[in-house]
PDB file of C-alpha atoms in Angstrom:
ATOM      1  CA  MET A   1      77.930  89.354 112.826  1.00 52.00           C
ATOM      2  CA  LYS A   2      80.056  92.203 114.185  1.00 57.00           C
ATOM      3  CA  ALA A   3      82.867  91.346 111.764  1.00 58.00           C
ATOM      4  CA  ILE A   4      80.421  91.403 108.833  1.00 62.00           C
ATOM      5  CA  GLN A   5      79.077  94.805 109.867  1.00 67.00           C
ATOM      6  CA  SER A   6      82.611  96.140 110.331  1.00 76.00           C
ATOM      7  CA  LYS A   7      83.815  95.102 106.896  1.00 77.00           C
ATOM      8  CA  TRP A   8      80.818  96.751 105.196  1.00 80.00           C
ATOM      9  CA  PHE A   9      81.285  99.932 107.234  1.00 83.00           C
ATOM     10  CA  PHE A  10      84.957 100.095 106.256  1.00 83.00           C
ATOM     11  CA  LEU A  11      84.068  99.382 102.621  1.00 81.00           C
ATOM     12  CA  ILE A  12      81.536 102.238 102.383  1.00 82.00           C
ATOM     13  CA  PHE A  13      83.704 104.733 104.272  1.00 86.00           C
ATOM     14  CA  LEU A  14      86.700 103.852 102.119  1.00 87.00           C
ATOM     15  CA  SER A  15      84.692 104.293  98.916  1.00 83.00           C
ATOM     16  CA  LEU A  16      83.735 107.833  99.954  1.00 87.00           C
ATOM     17  CA  ILE A  17      87.361 108.754 100.686  1.00 90.00           C
ATOM     18  CA  TRP A  18      88.932 107.165  97.620  1.00 85.00           C
ATOM     19  CA  GLY A  19      86.064 108.214  95.351  1.00 84.00           C
ATOM     20  CA  SER A  20      86.854 111.822  96.233  1.00 90.00           C
ATOM     21  CA  SER A  21      90.573 111.375  95.542  1.00 89.00           C
ATOM     22  CA  PHE A  22      90.206 111.742  91.778  1.00 87.00           C
ATOM     23  CA  ILE A  23      88.728 115.247  91.958  1.00 91.00           C
ATOM     24  CA  LEU A  24      91.467 116.209  94.417  1.00 93.00           C
ATOM     25  CA  ILE A  25      94.072 114.978  91.928  1.00 92.00           C
ATOM     26  CA  LYS A  26      92.376 117.067  89.237  1.00 91.00           C
ATOM     27  CA  ARG A  27      92.510 120.159  91.443  1.00 94.00           C
ATOM     28  CA  GLY A  28      96.122 119.472  92.349  1.00 95.00           C
ATOM     29  CA  LEU A  29      97.118 119.283  88.688  1.00 94.00           C
ATOM     30  CA  VAL A  30      95.988 122.890  88.160  1.00 93.00           C
ATOM     31  CA  GLY A  31      99.244 124.177  89.621  1.00 94.00           C
ATOM     32  CA  LEU A  32     101.443 121.071  89.773  1.00 96.00           C
ATOM     33  CA  THR A  33     102.919 118.591  87.323  1.00 96.00           C
ATOM     34  CA  PRO A  34     102.045 114.902  87.755  1.00 95.00           C
ATOM     35  CA  PHE A  35     105.463 114.143  89.243  1.00 96.00           C
ATOM     36  CA  GLN A  36     105.253 117.075  91.639  1.00 96.00           C
ATOM     37  CA  LEU A  37     101.770 116.035  92.723  1.00 96.00           C
ATOM     38  CA  GLY A  38     102.674 112.372  93.193  1.00 95.00           C
ATOM     39  CA  SER A  39     105.844 113.212  95.118  1.00 96.00           C
ATOM     40  CA  LEU A  40     104.176 115.766  97.397  1.00 96.00           C
ATOM     41  CA  ARG A  41     101.352 113.339  98.086  1.00 94.00           C
ATOM     42  CA  MET A  42     103.823 110.727  99.329  1.00 95.00           C
ATOM     43  CA  ILE A  43     105.975 113.214 101.261  1.00 96.00           C
ATOM     44  CA  PHE A  44     103.001 114.789 103.058  1.00 95.00           C
ATOM     45  CA  ALA A  45     101.650 111.322 103.862  1.00 93.00           C
ATOM     46  CA  ALA A  46     105.035 110.089 105.116  1.00 94.00           C
ATOM     47  CA  VAL A  47     105.542 113.077 107.415  1.00 94.00           C
ATOM     48  CA  PHE A  48     102.026 112.741 108.832  1.00 92.00           C
ATOM     49  CA  LEU A  49     102.300 108.987 109.373  1.00 91.00           C
ATOM     50  CA  LEU A  50     105.746 109.094 110.952  1.00 93.00           C
ATOM     51  CA  SER A  51     104.578 111.812 113.350  1.00 91.00           C
ATOM     52  CA  VAL A  52     101.679 109.710 114.617  1.00 86.00           C
ATOM     53  CA  GLY A  53     102.845 106.135 114.085  1.00 88.00           C
ATOM     54  CA  PHE A  54     106.637 106.005 114.230  1.00 90.00           C
ATOM     55  CA  ARG A  55     106.568 103.478 117.093  1.00 91.00           C
ATOM     56  CA  SER A  56     104.616 101.016 114.984  1.00 92.00           C
ATOM     57  CA  LEU A  57     107.731 100.399 112.861  1.00 94.00           C
ATOM     58  CA  LYS A  58     109.136  98.189 115.634  1.00 93.00           C
ATOM     59  CA  ASN A  59     106.419  95.642 114.830  1.00 93.00           C
ATOM     60  CA  ILE A  60     107.923  95.009 111.393  1.00 94.00           C
ATOM     61  CA  LYS A  61     110.297  92.029 111.423  1.00 93.00           C
ATOM     62  CA  GLN A  62     113.501  92.178 109.426  1.00 92.00           C
ATOM     63  CA  HIS A  63     112.385  89.602 106.853  1.00 92.00           C
ATOM     64  CA  GLN A  64     109.153  91.553 106.243  1.00 94.00           C
ATOM     65  CA  TRP A  65     110.846  94.734 105.058  1.00 96.00           C
ATOM     66  CA  LYS A  66     111.303  93.394 101.525  1.00 95.00           C
ATOM     67  CA  TYR A  67     107.529  92.917 101.281  1.00 95.00           C
ATOM     68  CA  ILE A  68     106.936  96.331 102.846  1.00 96.00           C
ATOM     69  CA  ALA A  69     109.134  97.858 100.127  1.00 96.00           C
ATOM     70  CA  LEU A  70     107.419  95.858  97.382  1.00 95.00           C
ATOM     71  CA  THR A  71     103.903  96.780  98.526  1.00 95.00           C
ATOM     72  CA  ALA A  72     105.010 100.417  98.877  1.00 96.00           C
ATOM     73  CA  MET A  73     106.031 100.479  95.228  1.00 96.00           C
ATOM     74  CA  MET A  74     102.992  98.633  93.903  1.00 94.00           C
ATOM     75  CA  GLY A  75     100.358 100.091  96.211  1.00 91.00           C
ATOM     76  CA  THR A  76     101.469 103.731  96.271  1.00 92.00           C
ATOM     77  CA  PHE A  77     104.616 104.767  94.390  1.00 95.00           C
ATOM     78  CA  PHE A  78     103.760 103.726  90.831  1.00 96.00           C
ATOM     79  CA  PRO A  79      99.976 104.388  91.050  1.00 94.00           C
ATOM     80  CA  ALA A  80     100.562 107.896  92.462  1.00 92.00           C
ATOM     81  CA  TYR A  81     102.372 108.898  89.284  1.00 95.00           C
ATOM     82  CA  LEU A  82     100.372 106.765  86.847  1.00 95.00           C
ATOM     83  CA  PHE A  83      96.987 108.196  87.836  1.00 93.00           C
ATOM     84  CA  SER A  84      98.355 111.747  88.005  1.00 93.00           C
ATOM     85  CA  ILE A  85      99.796 111.499  84.486  1.00 95.00           C
ATOM     86  CA  ALA A  86      96.608 109.840  83.182  1.00 93.00           C
ATOM     87  CA  GLN A  87      94.428 112.656  84.481  1.00 91.00           C
ATOM     88  CA  THR A  88      96.330 115.237  82.477  1.00 91.00           C
ATOM     89  CA  GLN A  89      94.446 113.817  79.457  1.00 89.00           C
ATOM     90  CA  ILE A  90      91.323 112.029  80.739  1.00 85.00           C
ATOM     91  CA  ASP A  91      88.521 113.110  83.091  1.00 82.00           C
ATOM     92  CA  SER A  92      88.662 112.234  86.773  1.00 82.00           C
ATOM     93  CA  SER A  93      85.432 110.228  86.476  1.00 77.00           C
ATOM     94  CA  ILE A  94      86.893 108.064  83.667  1.00 80.00           C
ATOM     95  CA  SER A  95      90.038 107.510  85.733  1.00 84.00           C
ATOM     96  CA  ALA A  96      87.897 106.274  88.631  1.00 79.00           C
ATOM     97  CA  ILE A  97      85.925 103.919  86.388  1.00 77.00           C
ATOM     98  CA  LEU A  98      89.132 102.389  85.013  1.00 81.00           C
ATOM     99  CA  ASN A  99      90.392 102.031  88.574  1.00 81.00           C
ATOM    100  CA  SER A 100      87.449  99.695  89.139  1.00 74.00           C
ATOM    101  CA  LEU A 101      89.377  97.077  87.151  1.00 75.00           C
ATOM    102  CA  THR A 102      91.368  96.387  90.333  1.00 78.00           C
ATOM    103  CA  PRO A 103      89.205  93.415  91.468  1.00 74.00           C
ATOM    104  CA  LEU A 104      89.549  91.856  88.007  1.00 74.00           C
ATOM    105  CA  GLY A 105      93.310  92.180  88.234  1.00 78.00           C
ATOM    106  CA  THR A 106      93.213  90.824  91.777  1.00 77.00           C
ATOM    107  CA  LEU A 107      91.420  87.711  90.572  1.00 74.00           C
ATOM    108  CA  VAL A 108      93.612  87.108  87.512  1.00 78.00           C
ATOM    109  CA  LEU A 109      96.912  87.695  89.308  1.00 80.00           C
ATOM    110  CA  GLY A 110      95.685  85.815  92.377  1.00 76.00           C
ATOM    111  CA  ALA A 111      94.920  82.767  90.227  1.00 72.00           C
ATOM    112  CA  LEU A 112      98.021  82.894  88.015  1.00 75.00           C
ATOM    113  CA  VAL A 113     100.652  83.995  90.535  1.00 76.00           C
ATOM    114  CA  PHE A 114      99.368  83.548  94.092  1.00 71.00           C
ATOM    115  CA  GLY A 115      97.466  80.268  93.801  1.00 68.00           C
ATOM    116  CA  LEU A 116      93.987  81.741  94.395  1.00 65.00           C
ATOM    117  CA  SER A 117      91.154  79.474  93.261  1.00 66.00           C
ATOM    118  CA  PHE A 118      88.534  80.795  90.850  1.00 63.00           C
ATOM    119  CA  GLN A 119      85.276  79.773  89.187  1.00 70.00           C
ATOM    120  CA  ARG A 120      84.152  79.862  85.548  1.00 71.00           C
ATOM    121  CA  ARG A 121      81.720  82.685  86.317  1.00 72.00           C
ATOM    122  CA  GLN A 122      84.601  84.808  87.527  1.00 69.00           C
ATOM    123  CA  VAL A 123      86.446  84.283  84.241  1.00 71.00           C
ATOM    124  CA  PHE A 124      83.357  85.556  82.404  1.00 76.00           C
ATOM    125  CA  GLY A 125      83.406  88.542  84.741  1.00 73.00           C
ATOM    126  CA  VAL A 126      86.979  89.354  83.747  1.00 70.00           C
ATOM    127  CA  ILE A 127      86.122  89.177  80.038  1.00 76.00           C
ATOM    128  CA  ILE A 128      83.007  91.341  80.479  1.00 79.00           C
ATOM    129  CA  GLY A 129      84.949  93.892  82.509  1.00 72.00           C
ATOM    130  CA  LEU A 130      87.645  94.165  79.846  1.00 72.00           C
ATOM    131  CA  LEU A 131      85.025  94.616  77.102  1.00 78.00           C
ATOM    132  CA  GLY A 132      83.401  97.400  79.112  1.00 74.00           C
ATOM    133  CA  SER A 133      86.758  99.100  79.546  1.00 70.00           C
ATOM    134  CA  ALA A 134      87.454  98.900  75.819  1.00 74.00           C
ATOM    135  CA  LEU A 135      84.049 100.440  75.044  1.00 74.00           C
ATOM    136  CA  LEU A 136      84.658 103.182  77.594  1.00 69.00           C
ATOM    137  CA  ILE A 137      88.067 104.086  76.187  1.00 66.00           C
ATOM    138  CA  LEU A 138      87.124 103.875  72.486  1.00 73.00           C
ATOM    139  CA  ASN A 139      83.988 105.979  72.899  1.00 71.00           C
ATOM    140  CA  GLY A 140      85.859 108.496  75.018  1.00 64.00           C
ATOM    141  CA  ALA A 141      88.499 108.855  72.313  1.00 64.00           C
ATOM    142  CA  VAL A 142      85.810 109.500  69.682  1.00 69.00           C
ATOM    143  CA  ASN A 143      83.786 112.001  71.720  1.00 68.00           C
ATOM    144  CA  HIS A 144      86.740 113.808  73.321  1.00 66.00           C
ATOM    145  CA  PRO A 145      89.172 114.361  70.428  1.00 71.00           C
ATOM    146  CA  GLY A 146      91.010 116.944  72.504  1.00 70.00           C
ATOM    147  CA  GLN A 147      91.968 114.267  75.040  1.00 70.00           C
ATOM    148  CA  ASN A 148      94.595 111.597  74.396  1.00 76.00           C
ATOM    149  CA  TYR A 149      92.896 108.390  75.491  1.00 73.00           C
ATOM    150  CA  TRP A 150      96.097 106.401  75.214  1.00 84.00           C
ATOM    151  CA  PHE A 151      96.714 107.877  78.655  1.00 87.00           C
ATOM    152  CA  ALA A 152      93.822 105.721  79.893  1.00 85.00           C
ATOM    153  CA  THR A 153      96.200 102.764  79.713  1.00 90.00           C
ATOM    154  CA  LEU A 154      98.223 104.399  82.503  1.00 93.00           C
ATOM    155  CA  ALA A 155      95.159 104.300  84.763  1.00 91.00           C
ATOM    156  CA  ILE A 156      94.731 100.614  83.873  1.00 90.00           C
ATOM    157  CA  CYS A 157      98.382  99.997  84.794  1.00 93.00           C
ATOM    158  CA  GLY A 158      97.714 101.744  88.116  1.00 93.00           C
ATOM    159  CA  ALA A 159      94.787  99.392  88.753  1.00 89.00           C
ATOM    160  CA  ILE A 160      97.043  96.404  88.010  1.00 91.00           C
ATOM    161  CA  CYS A 161      99.567  97.710  90.544  1.00 93.00           C
ATOM    162  CA  TYR A 162      96.803  97.895  93.151  1.00 89.00           C
ATOM    163  CA  ALA A 163      95.811  94.314  92.313  1.00 88.00           C
ATOM    164  CA  ILE A 164      99.374  93.077  92.836  1.00 90.00           C
ATOM    165  CA  ASN A 165      99.538  95.007  96.106  1.00 90.00           C
ATOM    166  CA  VAL A 166      96.408  93.525  97.658  1.00 84.00           C
ATOM    167  CA  ASN A 167      97.554  89.972  96.893  1.00 85.00           C
ATOM    168  CA  LEU A 168     101.012  90.634  98.336  1.00 89.00           C
ATOM    169  CA  ILE A 169      99.584  92.027 101.567  1.00 87.00           C
ATOM    170  CA  LYS A 170      97.192  89.133 102.057  1.00 81.00           C
ATOM    171  CA  LYS A 171      99.866  86.493 101.392  1.00 84.00           C
ATOM    172  CA  TYR A 172     102.941  87.970 103.086  1.00 88.00           C
ATOM    173  CA  LEU A 173     101.832  90.645 105.570  1.00 90.00           C
ATOM    174  CA  SER A 174      98.540  89.347 106.982  1.00 84.00           C
ATOM    175  CA  ASP A 175     100.083  88.985 110.446  1.00 86.00           C
ATOM    176  CA  LEU A 176     101.156  92.641 110.567  1.00 89.00           C
ATOM    177  CA  ASN A 177      98.793  95.369 111.798  1.00 87.00           C
ATOM    178  CA  PRO A 178      97.540  97.910 109.220  1.00 84.00           C
ATOM    179  CA  LEU A 179      99.232 100.937 110.789  1.00 86.00           C
ATOM    180  CA  SER A 180     102.648  99.265 110.741  1.00 92.00           C
ATOM    181  CA  ILE A 181     102.244  98.374 107.052  1.00 91.00           C
ATOM    182  CA  THR A 182     101.173 101.904 106.159  1.00 89.00           C
ATOM    183  CA  VAL A 183     103.921 103.667 108.123  1.00 93.00           C
ATOM    184  CA  GLY A 184     106.486 101.193 106.806  1.00 95.00           C
ATOM    185  CA  ASN A 185     105.366 101.803 103.217  1.00 95.00           C
ATOM    186  CA  PHE A 186     105.783 105.548 103.424  1.00 94.00           C
ATOM    187  CA  THR A 187     109.045 105.350 105.339  1.00 95.00           C
ATOM    188  CA  VAL A 188     110.409 103.460 102.322  1.00 96.00           C
ATOM    189  CA  LEU A 189     108.922 105.998  99.884  1.00 95.00           C
ATOM    190  CA  LEU A 190     110.007 109.227 101.590  1.00 95.00           C
ATOM    191  CA  ILE A 191     113.510 109.500 100.096  1.00 95.00           C
ATOM    192  CA  PRO A 192     112.637 108.389  96.507  1.00 96.00           C
ATOM    193  CA  ALA A 193     109.672 110.790  96.462  1.00 96.00           C
ATOM    194  CA  PHE A 194     111.850 113.684  97.706  1.00 97.00           C
ATOM    195  CA  ILE A 195     114.505 112.979  95.055  1.00 97.00           C
ATOM    196  CA  ILE A 196     111.885 113.048  92.287  1.00 97.00           C
ATOM    197  CA  LEU A 197     110.404 116.261  93.710  1.00 97.00           C
ATOM    198  CA  CYS A 198     113.833 117.920  93.663  1.00 95.00           C
ATOM    199  CA  CYS A 199     114.269 116.911  90.019  1.00 95.00           C
ATOM    200  CA  SER A 200     110.854 118.325  89.034  1.00 94.00           C
ATOM    201  CA  ASN A 201     111.747 122.031  89.459  1.00 93.00           C
ATOM    202  CA  PHE A 202     109.151 122.281  92.209  1.00 95.00           C
ATOM    203  CA  PHE A 203     111.158 124.628  94.429  1.00 94.00           C
ATOM    204  CA  GLU A 204     111.436 127.125  91.571  1.00 95.00           C
ATOM    205  CA  VAL A 205     107.646 127.523  91.367  1.00 94.00           C
ATOM    206  CA  ALA A 206     106.591 126.763  94.961  1.00 94.00           C
ATOM    207  CA  HIS A 207     105.982 130.470  95.674  1.00 94.00           C
ATOM    208  CA  LEU A 208     103.304 130.852  92.972  1.00 95.00           C
ATOM    209  CA  PRO A 209      99.683 131.273  94.237  1.00 94.00           C
ATOM    210  CA  ASN A 210      98.216 128.494  92.063  1.00 95.00           C
ATOM    211  CA  VAL A 211     100.923 126.093  93.243  1.00 95.00           C
ATOM    212  CA  LYS A 212     100.165 126.886  96.880  1.00 95.00           C
ATOM    213  CA  THR A 213      96.443 126.302  96.287  1.00 96.00           C
ATOM    214  CA  SER A 214      97.164 122.985  94.577  1.00 96.00           C
ATOM    215  CA  MET A 215      99.365 121.975  97.502  1.00 96.00           C
ATOM    216  CA  LEU A 216      96.394 122.401  99.847  1.00 96.00           C
ATOM    217  CA  PHE A 217      94.373 119.934  97.770  1.00 95.00           C
ATOM    218  CA  VAL A 218      97.323 117.531  97.730  1.00 95.00           C
ATOM    219  CA  GLY A 219      97.621 117.860 101.509  1.00 95.00           C
ATOM    220  CA  VAL A 220      93.991 116.784 101.937  1.00 94.00           C
ATOM    221  CA  LEU A 221      94.567 113.997  99.414  1.00 92.00           C
ATOM    222  CA  ALA A 222      97.644 112.798 101.305  1.00 93.00           C
ATOM    223  CA  VAL A 223      96.131 112.750 104.791  1.00 90.00           C
ATOM    224  CA  PHE A 224      92.722 111.314 103.936  1.00 90.00           C
ATOM    225  CA  GLY A 225      93.051 109.733 100.480  1.00 86.00           C
ATOM    226  CA  THR A 226      96.379 108.097 101.332  1.00 83.00           C
ATOM    227  CA  CYS A 227      97.094 107.843 105.088  1.00 84.00           C
ATOM    228  CA  VAL A 228      93.622 107.235 106.527  1.00 86.00           C
ATOM    229  CA  ALA A 229      92.455 105.275 103.484  1.00 85.00           C
ATOM    230  CA  ASN A 230      95.466 102.931 103.458  1.00 79.00           C
ATOM    231  CA  VAL A 231      95.060 102.029 107.129  1.00 81.00           C
ATOM    232  CA  ILE A 232      91.376 101.283 106.551  1.00 85.00           C
ATOM    233  CA  TYR A 233      92.166  99.314 103.386  1.00 80.00           C
ATOM    234  CA  PHE A 234      94.764  97.104 105.050  1.00 77.00           C
ATOM    235  CA  LYS A 235      92.372  96.528 107.950  1.00 80.00           C
ATOM    236  CA  LEU A 236      89.697  95.531 105.451  1.00 81.00           C
ATOM    237  CA  ILE A 237      92.060  93.045 103.778  1.00 76.00           C
ATOM    238  CA  HIS A 238      92.816  91.478 107.155  1.00 76.00           C
ATOM    239  CA  ILE A 239      89.179  91.026 108.210  1.00 77.00           C
ATOM    240  CA  SER A 240      87.865  89.939 104.794  1.00 74.00           C
ATOM    241  CA  SER A 241      89.542  88.753 101.578  1.00 71.00           C
ATOM    242  CA  PRO A 242      91.627  90.371  98.826  1.00 67.00           C
ATOM    243  CA  ILE A 243      88.728  90.286  96.348  1.00 65.00           C
ATOM    244  CA  PHE A 244      86.206  91.715  98.847  1.00 72.00           C
ATOM    245  CA  ALA A 245      88.617  94.489  99.810  1.00 72.00           C
ATOM    246  CA  SER A 246      89.307  95.388  96.185  1.00 67.00           C
ATOM    247  CA  SER A 247      85.546  95.513  95.518  1.00 67.00           C
ATOM    248  CA  VAL A 248      85.627  98.985  97.079  1.00 73.00           C
ATOM    249  CA  THR A 249      86.113 100.019  93.452  1.00 69.00           C
ATOM    250  CA  TYR A 250      82.431  99.209  92.798  1.00 68.00           C
ATOM    251  CA  MET A 251      81.469 102.460  94.478  1.00 72.00           C
ATOM    252  CA  LEU A 252      84.408 104.681  93.562  1.00 74.00           C
ATOM    253  CA  PRO A 253      83.058 105.531  90.083  1.00 74.00           C
ATOM    254  CA  VAL A 254      79.732 106.618  91.574  1.00 75.00           C
ATOM    255  CA  VAL A 255      81.385 109.009  94.024  1.00 79.00           C
ATOM    256  CA  ALA A 256      83.913 110.213  91.427  1.00 79.00           C
ATOM    257  CA  CYS A 257      81.259 110.735  88.736  1.00 77.00           C
ATOM    258  CA  VAL A 258      79.156 112.853  91.103  1.00 79.00           C
ATOM    259  CA  TRP A 259      82.198 115.040  91.807  1.00 84.00           C
ATOM    260  CA  GLY A 260      83.037 115.135  88.090  1.00 79.00           C
ATOM    261  CA  ILE A 261      79.547 116.224  87.054  1.00 79.00           C
ATOM    262  CA  LEU A 262      79.572 118.933  89.735  1.00 81.00           C
ATOM    263  CA  ASP A 263      82.905 120.073  88.278  1.00 82.00           C
ATOM    264  CA  GLY A 264      81.562 120.281  84.726  1.00 79.00           C
ATOM    265  CA  GLU A 265      82.670 116.916  83.330  1.00 75.00           C
ATOM    266  CA  SER A 266      80.394 114.992  80.975  1.00 71.00           C
ATOM    267  CA  LEU A 267      79.722 111.292  80.506  1.00 70.00           C
ATOM    268  CA  THR A 268      78.114 110.080  77.282  1.00 73.00           C
ATOM    269  CA  LEU A 269      75.415 107.406  77.278  1.00 79.00           C
ATOM    270  CA  VAL A 270      77.800 104.942  75.637  1.00 77.00           C
ATOM    271  CA  GLN A 271      80.441 105.675  78.269  1.00 71.00           C
ATOM    272  CA  ALA A 272      77.832 105.197  80.983  1.00 77.00           C
ATOM    273  CA  LEU A 273      76.989 101.841  79.369  1.00 80.00           C
ATOM    274  CA  GLY A 274      80.677 100.946  79.315  1.00 75.00           C
ATOM    275  CA  ALA A 275      80.978 101.848  82.995  1.00 74.00           C
ATOM    276  CA  PHE A 276      77.939  99.701  83.802  1.00 80.00           C
ATOM    277  CA  ILE A 277      79.444  96.756  81.882  1.00 79.00           C
ATOM    278  CA  VAL A 278      82.717  97.171  83.806  1.00 75.00           C
ATOM    279  CA  LEU A 279      80.865  97.048  87.123  1.00 74.00           C
ATOM    280  CA  ILE A 280      78.922  93.953  86.047  1.00 79.00           C
ATOM    281  CA  GLY A 281      82.210  92.261  85.210  1.00 73.00           C
ATOM    282  CA  VAL A 282      83.714  93.303  88.524  1.00 68.00           C
ATOM    283  CA  TYR A 283      80.656  92.008  90.376  1.00 72.00           C
ATOM    284  CA  LEU A 284      80.788  88.625  88.656  1.00 72.00           C
ATOM    285  CA  SER A 285      84.518  88.264  89.265  1.00 63.00           C
ATOM    286  CA  ALA A 286      84.340  89.162  92.954  1.00 59.00           C
ATOM    287  CA  ARG A 287      81.171  87.286  93.825  1.00 62.00           C
ATOM    288  CA  LYS A 288      81.645  83.972  95.618  1.00 57.00           C
TER     289      LYS A 288
END
């Protein structure tokens, strides 16, 4: 009973943190490029994690480092840039809704690559979720001609990366504590992120007021939306299942849409219908 209560507590708390990440990305992009934002997010997170959890690295066995590196790339490195680039053209609320495709990807990849069993109902859920996504993107392109909705595919690619990540962690790193995985991930990412930051002309504009303000939002995003959230997420994977853990994306669109509406974003009725269809598909695919 305690384990059941714990996993639901972690799920709700995680949805509030990650649901707020999309508006923080939007604020960060005011003064930063997508590559600057993604790199700073990883660097801030790495510095914070190494300062509080450096000793946890000793728990990682030598043969596990290849999976630490792989999950770092799939769970953080690629999505950090993909979602940042996507949100230069699409609203933060739409980005969050497309991120809810993660459980569908978790199921499909789990079945095809990782040997996860599935039911016919879950296949229907995948199809429904994809139809909802298509409706969401097509209607958004029609009603927001000033936005390039091809960039929505980058958010979908980010969701696929998350799906690969959750399956990798469950299969290869389930015996490693969440803090060790998180600190290990960002130790791997620190140097690549710094190299990309140096190549992004960041240090030439770092003194500008709008850049400094954006960096504050990225700092909050890094500590809470990345460090704290990743530890909670890995803990959730350990005490539940990959599909249950990825179902955190059920609630992300709700939190993100509230922030988006408060920030002046709009969601058409057809887009709201598309979002609802996506969530139905996600529910069917994740339900046991």
